[in-house]
PDB file of C-alpha atoms and ligand atoms in Angstrom:
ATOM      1  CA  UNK A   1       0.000   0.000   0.000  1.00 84.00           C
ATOM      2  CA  UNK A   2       1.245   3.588  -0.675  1.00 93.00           C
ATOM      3  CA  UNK A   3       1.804   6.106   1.955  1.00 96.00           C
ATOM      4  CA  UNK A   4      -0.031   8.607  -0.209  1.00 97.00           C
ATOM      5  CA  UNK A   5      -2.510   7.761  -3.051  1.00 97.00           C
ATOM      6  CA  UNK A   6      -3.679  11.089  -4.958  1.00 97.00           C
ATOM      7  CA  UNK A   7      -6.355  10.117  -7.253  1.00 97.00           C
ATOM      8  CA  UNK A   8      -7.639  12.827 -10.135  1.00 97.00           C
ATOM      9  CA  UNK A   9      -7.493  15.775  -7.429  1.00 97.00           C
ATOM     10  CA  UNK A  10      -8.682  19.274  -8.319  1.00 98.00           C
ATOM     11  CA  UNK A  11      -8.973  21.954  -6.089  1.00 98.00           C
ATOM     12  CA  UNK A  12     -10.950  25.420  -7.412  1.00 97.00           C
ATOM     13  CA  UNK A  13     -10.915  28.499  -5.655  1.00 95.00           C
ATOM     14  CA  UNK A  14     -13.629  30.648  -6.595  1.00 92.00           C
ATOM     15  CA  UNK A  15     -13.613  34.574  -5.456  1.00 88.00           C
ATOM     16  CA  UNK A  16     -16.686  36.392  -7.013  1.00 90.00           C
ATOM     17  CA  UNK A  17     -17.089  34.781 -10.632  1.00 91.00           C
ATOM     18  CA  UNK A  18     -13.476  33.965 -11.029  1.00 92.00           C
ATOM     19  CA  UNK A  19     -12.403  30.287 -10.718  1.00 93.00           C
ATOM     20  CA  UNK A  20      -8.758  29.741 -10.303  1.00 92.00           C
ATOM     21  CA  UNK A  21      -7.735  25.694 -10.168  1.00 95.00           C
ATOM     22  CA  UNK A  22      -5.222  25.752  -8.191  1.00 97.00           C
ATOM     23  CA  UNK A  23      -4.563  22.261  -8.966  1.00 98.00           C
ATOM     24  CA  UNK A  24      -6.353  20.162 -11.705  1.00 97.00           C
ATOM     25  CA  UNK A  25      -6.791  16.338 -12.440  1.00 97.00           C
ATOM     26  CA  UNK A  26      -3.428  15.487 -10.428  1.00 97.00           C
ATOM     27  CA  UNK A  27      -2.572  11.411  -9.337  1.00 97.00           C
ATOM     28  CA  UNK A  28       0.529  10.349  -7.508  1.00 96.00           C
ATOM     29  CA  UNK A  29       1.752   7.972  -5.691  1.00 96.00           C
ATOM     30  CA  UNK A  30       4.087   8.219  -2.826  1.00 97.00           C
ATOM     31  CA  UNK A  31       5.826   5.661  -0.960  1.00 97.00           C
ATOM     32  CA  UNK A  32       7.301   5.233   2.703  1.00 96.00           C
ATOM     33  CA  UNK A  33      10.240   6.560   3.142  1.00 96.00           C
ATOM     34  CA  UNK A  34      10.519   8.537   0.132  1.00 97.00           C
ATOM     35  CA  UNK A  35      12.472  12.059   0.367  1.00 97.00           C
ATOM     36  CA  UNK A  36      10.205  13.743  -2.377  1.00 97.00           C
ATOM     37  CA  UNK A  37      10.019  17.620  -3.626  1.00 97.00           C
ATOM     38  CA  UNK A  38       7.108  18.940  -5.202  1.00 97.00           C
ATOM     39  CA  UNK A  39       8.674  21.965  -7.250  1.00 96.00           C
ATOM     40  CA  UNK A  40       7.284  24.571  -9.758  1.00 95.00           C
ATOM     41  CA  UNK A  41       7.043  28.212  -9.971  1.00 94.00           C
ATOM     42  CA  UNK A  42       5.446  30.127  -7.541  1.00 94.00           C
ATOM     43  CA  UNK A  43       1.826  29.463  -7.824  1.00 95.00           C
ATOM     44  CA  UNK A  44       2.159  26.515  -9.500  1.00 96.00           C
ATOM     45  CA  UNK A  45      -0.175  24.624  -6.360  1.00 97.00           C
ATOM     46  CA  UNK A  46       2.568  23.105  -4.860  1.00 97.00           C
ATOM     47  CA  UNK A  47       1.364  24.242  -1.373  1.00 96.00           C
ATOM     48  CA  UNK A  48      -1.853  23.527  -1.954  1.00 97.00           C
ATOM     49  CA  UNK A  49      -1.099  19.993  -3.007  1.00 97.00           C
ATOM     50  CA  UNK A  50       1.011  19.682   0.266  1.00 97.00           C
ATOM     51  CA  UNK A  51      -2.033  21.400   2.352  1.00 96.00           C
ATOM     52  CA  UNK A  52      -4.156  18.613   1.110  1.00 97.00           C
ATOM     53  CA  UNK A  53      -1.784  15.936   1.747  1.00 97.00           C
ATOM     54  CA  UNK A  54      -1.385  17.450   5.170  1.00 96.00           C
ATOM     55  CA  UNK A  55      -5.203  17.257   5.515  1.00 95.00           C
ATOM     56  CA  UNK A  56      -5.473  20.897   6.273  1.00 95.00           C
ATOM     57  CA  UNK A  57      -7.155  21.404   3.066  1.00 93.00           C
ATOM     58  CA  UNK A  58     -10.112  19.349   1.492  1.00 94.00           C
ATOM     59  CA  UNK A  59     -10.015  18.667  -2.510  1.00 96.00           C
ATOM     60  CA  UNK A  60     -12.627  19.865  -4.775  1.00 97.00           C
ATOM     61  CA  UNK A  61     -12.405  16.849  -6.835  1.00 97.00           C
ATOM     62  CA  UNK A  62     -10.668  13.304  -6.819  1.00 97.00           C
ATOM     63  CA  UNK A  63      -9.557  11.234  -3.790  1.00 96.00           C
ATOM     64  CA  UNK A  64      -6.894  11.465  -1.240  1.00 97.00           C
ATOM     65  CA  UNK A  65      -5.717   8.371   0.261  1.00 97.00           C
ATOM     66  CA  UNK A  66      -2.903   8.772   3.584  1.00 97.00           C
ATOM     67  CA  UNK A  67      -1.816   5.878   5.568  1.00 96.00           C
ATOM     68  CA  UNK A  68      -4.916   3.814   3.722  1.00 95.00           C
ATOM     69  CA  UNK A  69      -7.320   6.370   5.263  1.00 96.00           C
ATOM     70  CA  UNK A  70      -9.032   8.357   2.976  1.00 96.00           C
ATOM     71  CA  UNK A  71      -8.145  12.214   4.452  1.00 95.00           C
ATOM     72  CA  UNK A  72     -11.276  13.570   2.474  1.00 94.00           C
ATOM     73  CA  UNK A  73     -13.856  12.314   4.472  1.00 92.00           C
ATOM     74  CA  UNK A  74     -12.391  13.517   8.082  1.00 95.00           C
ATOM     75  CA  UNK A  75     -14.048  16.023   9.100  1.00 94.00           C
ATOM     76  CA  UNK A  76     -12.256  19.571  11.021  1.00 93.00           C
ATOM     77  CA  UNK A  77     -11.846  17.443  14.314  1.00 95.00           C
ATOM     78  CA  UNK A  78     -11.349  13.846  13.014  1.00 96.00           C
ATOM     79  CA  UNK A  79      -8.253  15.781  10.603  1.00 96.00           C
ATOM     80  CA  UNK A  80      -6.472  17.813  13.107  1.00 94.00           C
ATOM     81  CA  UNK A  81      -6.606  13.882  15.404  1.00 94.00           C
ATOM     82  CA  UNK A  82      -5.200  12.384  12.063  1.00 96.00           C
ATOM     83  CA  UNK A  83      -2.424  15.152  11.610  1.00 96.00           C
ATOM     84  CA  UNK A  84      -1.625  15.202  15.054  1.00 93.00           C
ATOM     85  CA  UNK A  85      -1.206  11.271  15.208  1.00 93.00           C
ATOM     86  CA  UNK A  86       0.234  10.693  11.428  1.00 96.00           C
ATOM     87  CA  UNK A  87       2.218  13.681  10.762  1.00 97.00           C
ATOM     88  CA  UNK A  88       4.635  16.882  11.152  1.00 95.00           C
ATOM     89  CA  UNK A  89       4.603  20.197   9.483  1.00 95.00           C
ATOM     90  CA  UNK A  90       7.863  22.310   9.100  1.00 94.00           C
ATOM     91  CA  UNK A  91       6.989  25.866   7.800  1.00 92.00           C
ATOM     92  CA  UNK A  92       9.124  28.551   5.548  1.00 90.00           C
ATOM     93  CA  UNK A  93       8.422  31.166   8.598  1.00 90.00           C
ATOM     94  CA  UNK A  94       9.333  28.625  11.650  1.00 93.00           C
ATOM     95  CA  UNK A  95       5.928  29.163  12.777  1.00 94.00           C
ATOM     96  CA  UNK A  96       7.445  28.545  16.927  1.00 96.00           C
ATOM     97  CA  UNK A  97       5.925  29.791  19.949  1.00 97.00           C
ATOM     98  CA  UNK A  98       7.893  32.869  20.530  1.00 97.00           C
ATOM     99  CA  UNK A  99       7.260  32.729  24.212  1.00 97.00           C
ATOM    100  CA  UNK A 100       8.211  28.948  24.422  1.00 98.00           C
ATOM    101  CA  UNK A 101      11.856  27.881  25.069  1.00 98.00           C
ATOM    102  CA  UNK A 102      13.209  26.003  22.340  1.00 98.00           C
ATOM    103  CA  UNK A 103      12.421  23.007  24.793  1.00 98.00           C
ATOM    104  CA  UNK A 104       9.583  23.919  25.296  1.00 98.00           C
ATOM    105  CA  UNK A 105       8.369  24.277  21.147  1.00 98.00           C
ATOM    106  CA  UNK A 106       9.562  20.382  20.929  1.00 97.00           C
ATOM    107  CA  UNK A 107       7.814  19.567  23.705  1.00 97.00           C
ATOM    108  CA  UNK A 108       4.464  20.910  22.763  1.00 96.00           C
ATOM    109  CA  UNK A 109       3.129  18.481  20.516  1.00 94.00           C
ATOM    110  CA  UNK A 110       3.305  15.613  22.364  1.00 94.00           C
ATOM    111  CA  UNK A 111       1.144  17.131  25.446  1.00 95.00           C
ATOM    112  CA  UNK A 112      -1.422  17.700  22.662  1.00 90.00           C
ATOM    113  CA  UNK A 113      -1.014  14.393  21.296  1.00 88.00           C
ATOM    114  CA  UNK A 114       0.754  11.622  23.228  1.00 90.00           C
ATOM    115  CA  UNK A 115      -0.550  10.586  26.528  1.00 90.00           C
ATOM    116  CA  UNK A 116       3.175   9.935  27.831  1.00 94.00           C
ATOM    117  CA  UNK A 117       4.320   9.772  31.071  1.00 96.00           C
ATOM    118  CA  UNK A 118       6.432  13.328  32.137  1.00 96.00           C
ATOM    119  CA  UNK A 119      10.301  11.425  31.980  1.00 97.00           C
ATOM    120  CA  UNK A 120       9.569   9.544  28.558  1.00 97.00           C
ATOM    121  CA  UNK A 121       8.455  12.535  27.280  1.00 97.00           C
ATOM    122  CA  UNK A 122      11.922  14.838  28.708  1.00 97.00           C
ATOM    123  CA  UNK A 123      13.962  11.559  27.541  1.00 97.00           C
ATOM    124  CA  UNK A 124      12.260  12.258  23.733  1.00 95.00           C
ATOM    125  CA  UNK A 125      12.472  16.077  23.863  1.00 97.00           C
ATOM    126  CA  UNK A 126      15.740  15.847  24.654  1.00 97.00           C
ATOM    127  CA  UNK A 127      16.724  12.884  22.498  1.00 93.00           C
ATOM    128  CA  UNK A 128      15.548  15.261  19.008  1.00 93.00           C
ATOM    129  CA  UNK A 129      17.154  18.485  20.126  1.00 95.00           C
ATOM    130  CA  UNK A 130      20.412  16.428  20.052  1.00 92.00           C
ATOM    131  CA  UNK A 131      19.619  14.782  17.286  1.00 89.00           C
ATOM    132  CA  UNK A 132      19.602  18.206  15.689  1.00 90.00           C
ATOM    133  CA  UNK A 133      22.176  19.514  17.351  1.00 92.00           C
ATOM    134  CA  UNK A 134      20.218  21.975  19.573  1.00 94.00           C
ATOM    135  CA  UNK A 135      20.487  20.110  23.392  1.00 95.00           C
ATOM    136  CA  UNK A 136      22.834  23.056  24.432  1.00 96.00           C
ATOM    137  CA  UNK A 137      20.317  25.590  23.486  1.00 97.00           C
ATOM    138  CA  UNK A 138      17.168  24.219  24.747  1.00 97.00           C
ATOM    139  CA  UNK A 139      16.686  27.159  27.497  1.00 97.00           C
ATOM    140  CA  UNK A 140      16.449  29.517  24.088  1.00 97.00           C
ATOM    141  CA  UNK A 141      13.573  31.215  23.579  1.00 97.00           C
ATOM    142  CA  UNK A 142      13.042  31.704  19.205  1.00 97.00           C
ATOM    143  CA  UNK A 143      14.073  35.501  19.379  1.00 97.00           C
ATOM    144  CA  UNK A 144      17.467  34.248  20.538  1.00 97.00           C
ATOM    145  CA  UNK A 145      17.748  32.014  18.025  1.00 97.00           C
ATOM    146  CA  UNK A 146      19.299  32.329  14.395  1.00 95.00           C
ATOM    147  CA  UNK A 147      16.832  31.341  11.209  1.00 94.00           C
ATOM    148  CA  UNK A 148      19.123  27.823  10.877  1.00 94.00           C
ATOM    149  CA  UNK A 149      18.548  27.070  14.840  1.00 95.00           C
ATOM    150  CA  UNK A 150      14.746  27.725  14.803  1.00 96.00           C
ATOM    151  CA  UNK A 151      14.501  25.684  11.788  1.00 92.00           C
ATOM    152  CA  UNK A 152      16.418  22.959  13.587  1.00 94.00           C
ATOM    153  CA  UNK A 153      14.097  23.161  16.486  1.00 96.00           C
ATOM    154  CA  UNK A 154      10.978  23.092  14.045  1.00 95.00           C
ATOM    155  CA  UNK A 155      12.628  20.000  12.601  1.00 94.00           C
ATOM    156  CA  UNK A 156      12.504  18.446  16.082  1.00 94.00           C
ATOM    157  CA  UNK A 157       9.419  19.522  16.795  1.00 96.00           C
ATOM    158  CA  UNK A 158       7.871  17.514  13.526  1.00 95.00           C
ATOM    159  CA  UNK A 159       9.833  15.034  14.695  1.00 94.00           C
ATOM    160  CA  UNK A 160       8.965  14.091  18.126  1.00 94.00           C
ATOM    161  CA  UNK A 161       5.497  12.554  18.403  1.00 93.00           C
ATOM    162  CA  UNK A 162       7.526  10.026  15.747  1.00 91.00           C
ATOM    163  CA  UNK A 163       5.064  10.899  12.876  1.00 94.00           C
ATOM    164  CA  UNK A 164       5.431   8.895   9.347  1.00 96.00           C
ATOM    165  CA  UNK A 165       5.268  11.777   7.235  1.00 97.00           C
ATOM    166  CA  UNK A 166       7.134  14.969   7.639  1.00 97.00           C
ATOM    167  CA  UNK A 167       5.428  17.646   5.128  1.00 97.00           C
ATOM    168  CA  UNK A 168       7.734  21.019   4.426  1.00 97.00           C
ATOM    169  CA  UNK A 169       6.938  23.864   3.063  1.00 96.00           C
ATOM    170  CA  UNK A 170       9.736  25.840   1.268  1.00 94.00           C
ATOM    171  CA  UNK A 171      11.851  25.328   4.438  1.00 92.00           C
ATOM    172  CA  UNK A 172      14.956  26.692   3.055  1.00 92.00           C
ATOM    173  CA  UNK A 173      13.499  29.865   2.140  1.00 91.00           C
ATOM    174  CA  UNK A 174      14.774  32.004   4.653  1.00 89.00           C
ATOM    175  CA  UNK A 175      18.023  30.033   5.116  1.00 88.00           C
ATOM    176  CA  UNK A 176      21.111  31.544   3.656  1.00 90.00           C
ATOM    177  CA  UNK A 177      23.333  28.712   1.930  1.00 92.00           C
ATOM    178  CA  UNK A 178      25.510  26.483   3.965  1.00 89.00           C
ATOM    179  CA  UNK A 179      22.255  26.573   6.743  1.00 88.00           C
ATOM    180  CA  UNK A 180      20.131  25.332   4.244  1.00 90.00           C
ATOM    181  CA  UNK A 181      22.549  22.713   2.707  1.00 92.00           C
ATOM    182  CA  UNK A 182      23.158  21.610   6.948  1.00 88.00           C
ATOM    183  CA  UNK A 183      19.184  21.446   7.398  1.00 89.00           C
ATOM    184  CA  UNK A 184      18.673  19.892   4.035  1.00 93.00           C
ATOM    185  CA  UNK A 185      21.367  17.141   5.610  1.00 92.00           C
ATOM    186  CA  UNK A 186      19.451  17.342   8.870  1.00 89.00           C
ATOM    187  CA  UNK A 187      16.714  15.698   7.673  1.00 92.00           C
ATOM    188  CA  UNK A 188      18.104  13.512   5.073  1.00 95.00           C
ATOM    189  CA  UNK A 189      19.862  11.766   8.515  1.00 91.00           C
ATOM    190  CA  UNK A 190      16.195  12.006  10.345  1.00 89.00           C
ATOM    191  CA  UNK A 191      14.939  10.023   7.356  1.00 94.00           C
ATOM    192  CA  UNK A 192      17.784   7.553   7.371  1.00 95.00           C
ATOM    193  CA  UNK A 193      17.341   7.079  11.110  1.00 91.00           C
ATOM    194  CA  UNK A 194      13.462   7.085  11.780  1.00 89.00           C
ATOM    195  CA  UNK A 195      12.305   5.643   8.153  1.00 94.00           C
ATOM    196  CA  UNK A 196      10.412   9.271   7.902  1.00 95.00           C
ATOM    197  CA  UNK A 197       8.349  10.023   4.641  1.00 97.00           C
ATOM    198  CA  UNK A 198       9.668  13.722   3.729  1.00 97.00           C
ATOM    199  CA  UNK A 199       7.437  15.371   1.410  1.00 98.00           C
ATOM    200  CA  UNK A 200       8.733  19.003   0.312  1.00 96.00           C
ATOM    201  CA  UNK A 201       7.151  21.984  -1.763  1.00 97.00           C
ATOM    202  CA  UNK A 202      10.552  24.128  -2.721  1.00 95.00           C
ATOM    203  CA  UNK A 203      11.716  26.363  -5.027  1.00 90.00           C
ATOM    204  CA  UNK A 204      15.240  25.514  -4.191  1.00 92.00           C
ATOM    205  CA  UNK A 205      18.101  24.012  -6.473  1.00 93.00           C
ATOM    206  CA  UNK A 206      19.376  22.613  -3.009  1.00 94.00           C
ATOM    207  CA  UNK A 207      16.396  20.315  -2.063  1.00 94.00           C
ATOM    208  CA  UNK A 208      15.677  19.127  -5.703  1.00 93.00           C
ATOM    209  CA  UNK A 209      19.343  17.586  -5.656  1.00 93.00           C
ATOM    210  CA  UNK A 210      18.579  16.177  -2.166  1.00 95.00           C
ATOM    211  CA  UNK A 211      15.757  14.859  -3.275  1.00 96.00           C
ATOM    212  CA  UNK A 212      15.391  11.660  -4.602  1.00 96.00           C
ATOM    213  CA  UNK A 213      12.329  12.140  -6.605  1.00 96.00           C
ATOM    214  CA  UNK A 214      10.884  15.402  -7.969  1.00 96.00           C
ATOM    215  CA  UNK A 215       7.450  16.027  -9.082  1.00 96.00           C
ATOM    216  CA  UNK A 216       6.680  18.793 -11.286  1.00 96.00           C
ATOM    217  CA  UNK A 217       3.662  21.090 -11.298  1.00 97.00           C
ATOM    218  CA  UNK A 218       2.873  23.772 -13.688  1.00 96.00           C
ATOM    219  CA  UNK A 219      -0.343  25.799 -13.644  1.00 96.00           C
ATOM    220  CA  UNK A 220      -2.218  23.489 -11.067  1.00 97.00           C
ATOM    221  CA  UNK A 221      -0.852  20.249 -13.189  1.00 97.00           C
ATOM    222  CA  UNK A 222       1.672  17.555 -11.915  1.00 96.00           C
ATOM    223  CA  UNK A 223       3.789  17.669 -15.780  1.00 92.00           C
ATOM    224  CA  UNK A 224       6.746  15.689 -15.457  1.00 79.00           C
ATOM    225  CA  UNK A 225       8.061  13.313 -13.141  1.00 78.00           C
ATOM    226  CA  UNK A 226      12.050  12.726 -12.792  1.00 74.00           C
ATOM    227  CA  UNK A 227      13.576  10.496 -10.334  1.00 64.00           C
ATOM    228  CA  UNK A 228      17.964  11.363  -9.174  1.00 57.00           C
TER     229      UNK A 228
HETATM  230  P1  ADP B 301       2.642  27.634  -4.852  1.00 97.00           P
HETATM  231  O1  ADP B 301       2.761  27.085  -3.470  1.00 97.00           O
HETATM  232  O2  ADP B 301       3.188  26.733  -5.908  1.00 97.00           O
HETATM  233  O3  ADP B 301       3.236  29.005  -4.963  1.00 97.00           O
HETATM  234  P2  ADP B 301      -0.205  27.756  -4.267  1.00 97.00           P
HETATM  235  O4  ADP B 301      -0.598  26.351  -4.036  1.00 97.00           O
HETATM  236  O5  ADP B 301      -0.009  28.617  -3.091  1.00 97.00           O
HETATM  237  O6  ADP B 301       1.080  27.785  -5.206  1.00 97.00           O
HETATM  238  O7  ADP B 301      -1.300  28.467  -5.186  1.00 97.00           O
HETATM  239  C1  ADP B 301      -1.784  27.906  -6.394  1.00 97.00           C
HETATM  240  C2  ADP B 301      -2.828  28.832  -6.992  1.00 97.00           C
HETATM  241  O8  ADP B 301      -3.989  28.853  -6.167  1.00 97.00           O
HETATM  242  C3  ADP B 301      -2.392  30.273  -7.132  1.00 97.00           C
HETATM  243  O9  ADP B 301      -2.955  30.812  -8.311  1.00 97.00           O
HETATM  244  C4  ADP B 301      -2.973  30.931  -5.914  1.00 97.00           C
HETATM  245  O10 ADP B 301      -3.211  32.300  -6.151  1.00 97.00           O
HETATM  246  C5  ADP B 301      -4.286  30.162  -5.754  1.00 97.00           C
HETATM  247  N1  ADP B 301      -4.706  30.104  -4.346  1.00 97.00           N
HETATM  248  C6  ADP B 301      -4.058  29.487  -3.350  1.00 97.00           C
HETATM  249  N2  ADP B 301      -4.720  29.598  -2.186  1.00 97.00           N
HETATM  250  C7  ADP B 301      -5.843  30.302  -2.457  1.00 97.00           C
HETATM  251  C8  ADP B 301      -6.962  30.752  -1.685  1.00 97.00           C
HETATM  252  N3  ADP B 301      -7.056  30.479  -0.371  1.00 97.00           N
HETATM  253  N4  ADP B 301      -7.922  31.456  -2.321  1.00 97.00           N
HETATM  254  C9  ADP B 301      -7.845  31.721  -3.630  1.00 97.00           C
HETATM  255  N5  ADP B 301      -6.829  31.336  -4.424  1.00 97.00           N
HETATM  256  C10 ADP B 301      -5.836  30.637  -3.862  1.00 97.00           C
HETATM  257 MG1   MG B 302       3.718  27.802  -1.790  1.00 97.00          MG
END
């Protein structure tokens, strides 16, 4: 069974009598494991096709299949229980808790999602801020952070309720180089260590040569496929 099965999705956006498909007729299949980048210009529905994926979207047309549950027919609550025990979301903008501690941003989704007992839950906080390289800085609140740490710490945060499927959007964006090319690594490793599914929308020269498949969207469509 695939991880993902995207059957004929379309997904209109009307505003007054204007429809804009955002993504039309598109199929895919994407297994475990894979480290995939959905890439195209901007506007091109890549983050729409990783909102629906991420079930924080619904389609207007075609089937989405996740894990062998079909995301379509959750509805608002039923997603956000799906997302919160299936997946992880790393953002362009960070998107931490400026008034958490770094800790304390890793630690957050597992009190909304994992009924764990307080030391396994320290032991797994503190086991993905070292795995990224962040254990030192764990006190840190985001404002004393640099862009490359708080994407590290948004990397452990995906990371530590174990999900199968990581989904980023553009995460390199506001990276300069050499952070981006150290992230990028980051969670190549995480994928060779935990078996994650990374599934990236990215504009980025870096991530399509990390990746080891890249899909291909133009004007809503999935056009070519091309596998490194
Ligand atoms: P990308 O991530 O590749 O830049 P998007 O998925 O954000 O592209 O957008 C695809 C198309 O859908 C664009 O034309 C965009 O303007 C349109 N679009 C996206 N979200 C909305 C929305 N909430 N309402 C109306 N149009 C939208
Ligand atoms: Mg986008």
């Amino acid at each position: 069974m695939a991880l993902v099965e995207a059957t004929s999705i379309s997904k209109i956006y009307r505003s007054g009598d204007v429809e804009v498909a955002a993504l039309w007729d598109v199929s895919l299949s994407i297994e475990a494991g894979e480290f995939l980048a959905f890439v195209g210009p901007s506007g091109s529905g890549k983050s729409t096709l990783l909102n629906l994926v991420g079930c924080l979207d619904h389609p207007s047309k075609g089937s989405m299949k996740v894990m062998g549950t079909d995301v379509t027919a959750l509805d608002r609550n039923a997603a956000a229980a799906f997302r919160g025990e299936h997946l992880g979301f790393v953002f362009q903008e960070f998107n931490l808790v400026p008034v958490l501690s770094a800790y304390e941003n890793v630690e957050y989704p597992l009190l909304m999602v994992r009924s764990w007992p307080p030391e396994k839950r320290h032991a797994q906080v503190m086991k993905l801020l070292k795995a990224v390289g962040m254990g030192e800085l764990a006190h840190k609140r985001p404002d004393q952070l640099s862009g490359g740490q708080k994407q590290r710490i948004a990397v452990a945060r995906a990371l530590v309720s174990e999900p199968q499927v990581v989904l980023a959007d553009e995460p390199t964006a506001n990276l300069d180089h050499d952070t981006a090319n150290k992230v990028i690594a980051l969670m190549k490793h995480m994928r060779d260590e935990f078996g994650t599914t990374f599934i990236f929308s990215t504009h980025d020269s870096k991530i399509m040569e990390a990746a080891e498949r890249v899909l291909l969207l133009e004007d809503g469509r999935l056009i070519k496929e091309q596998k490194s």
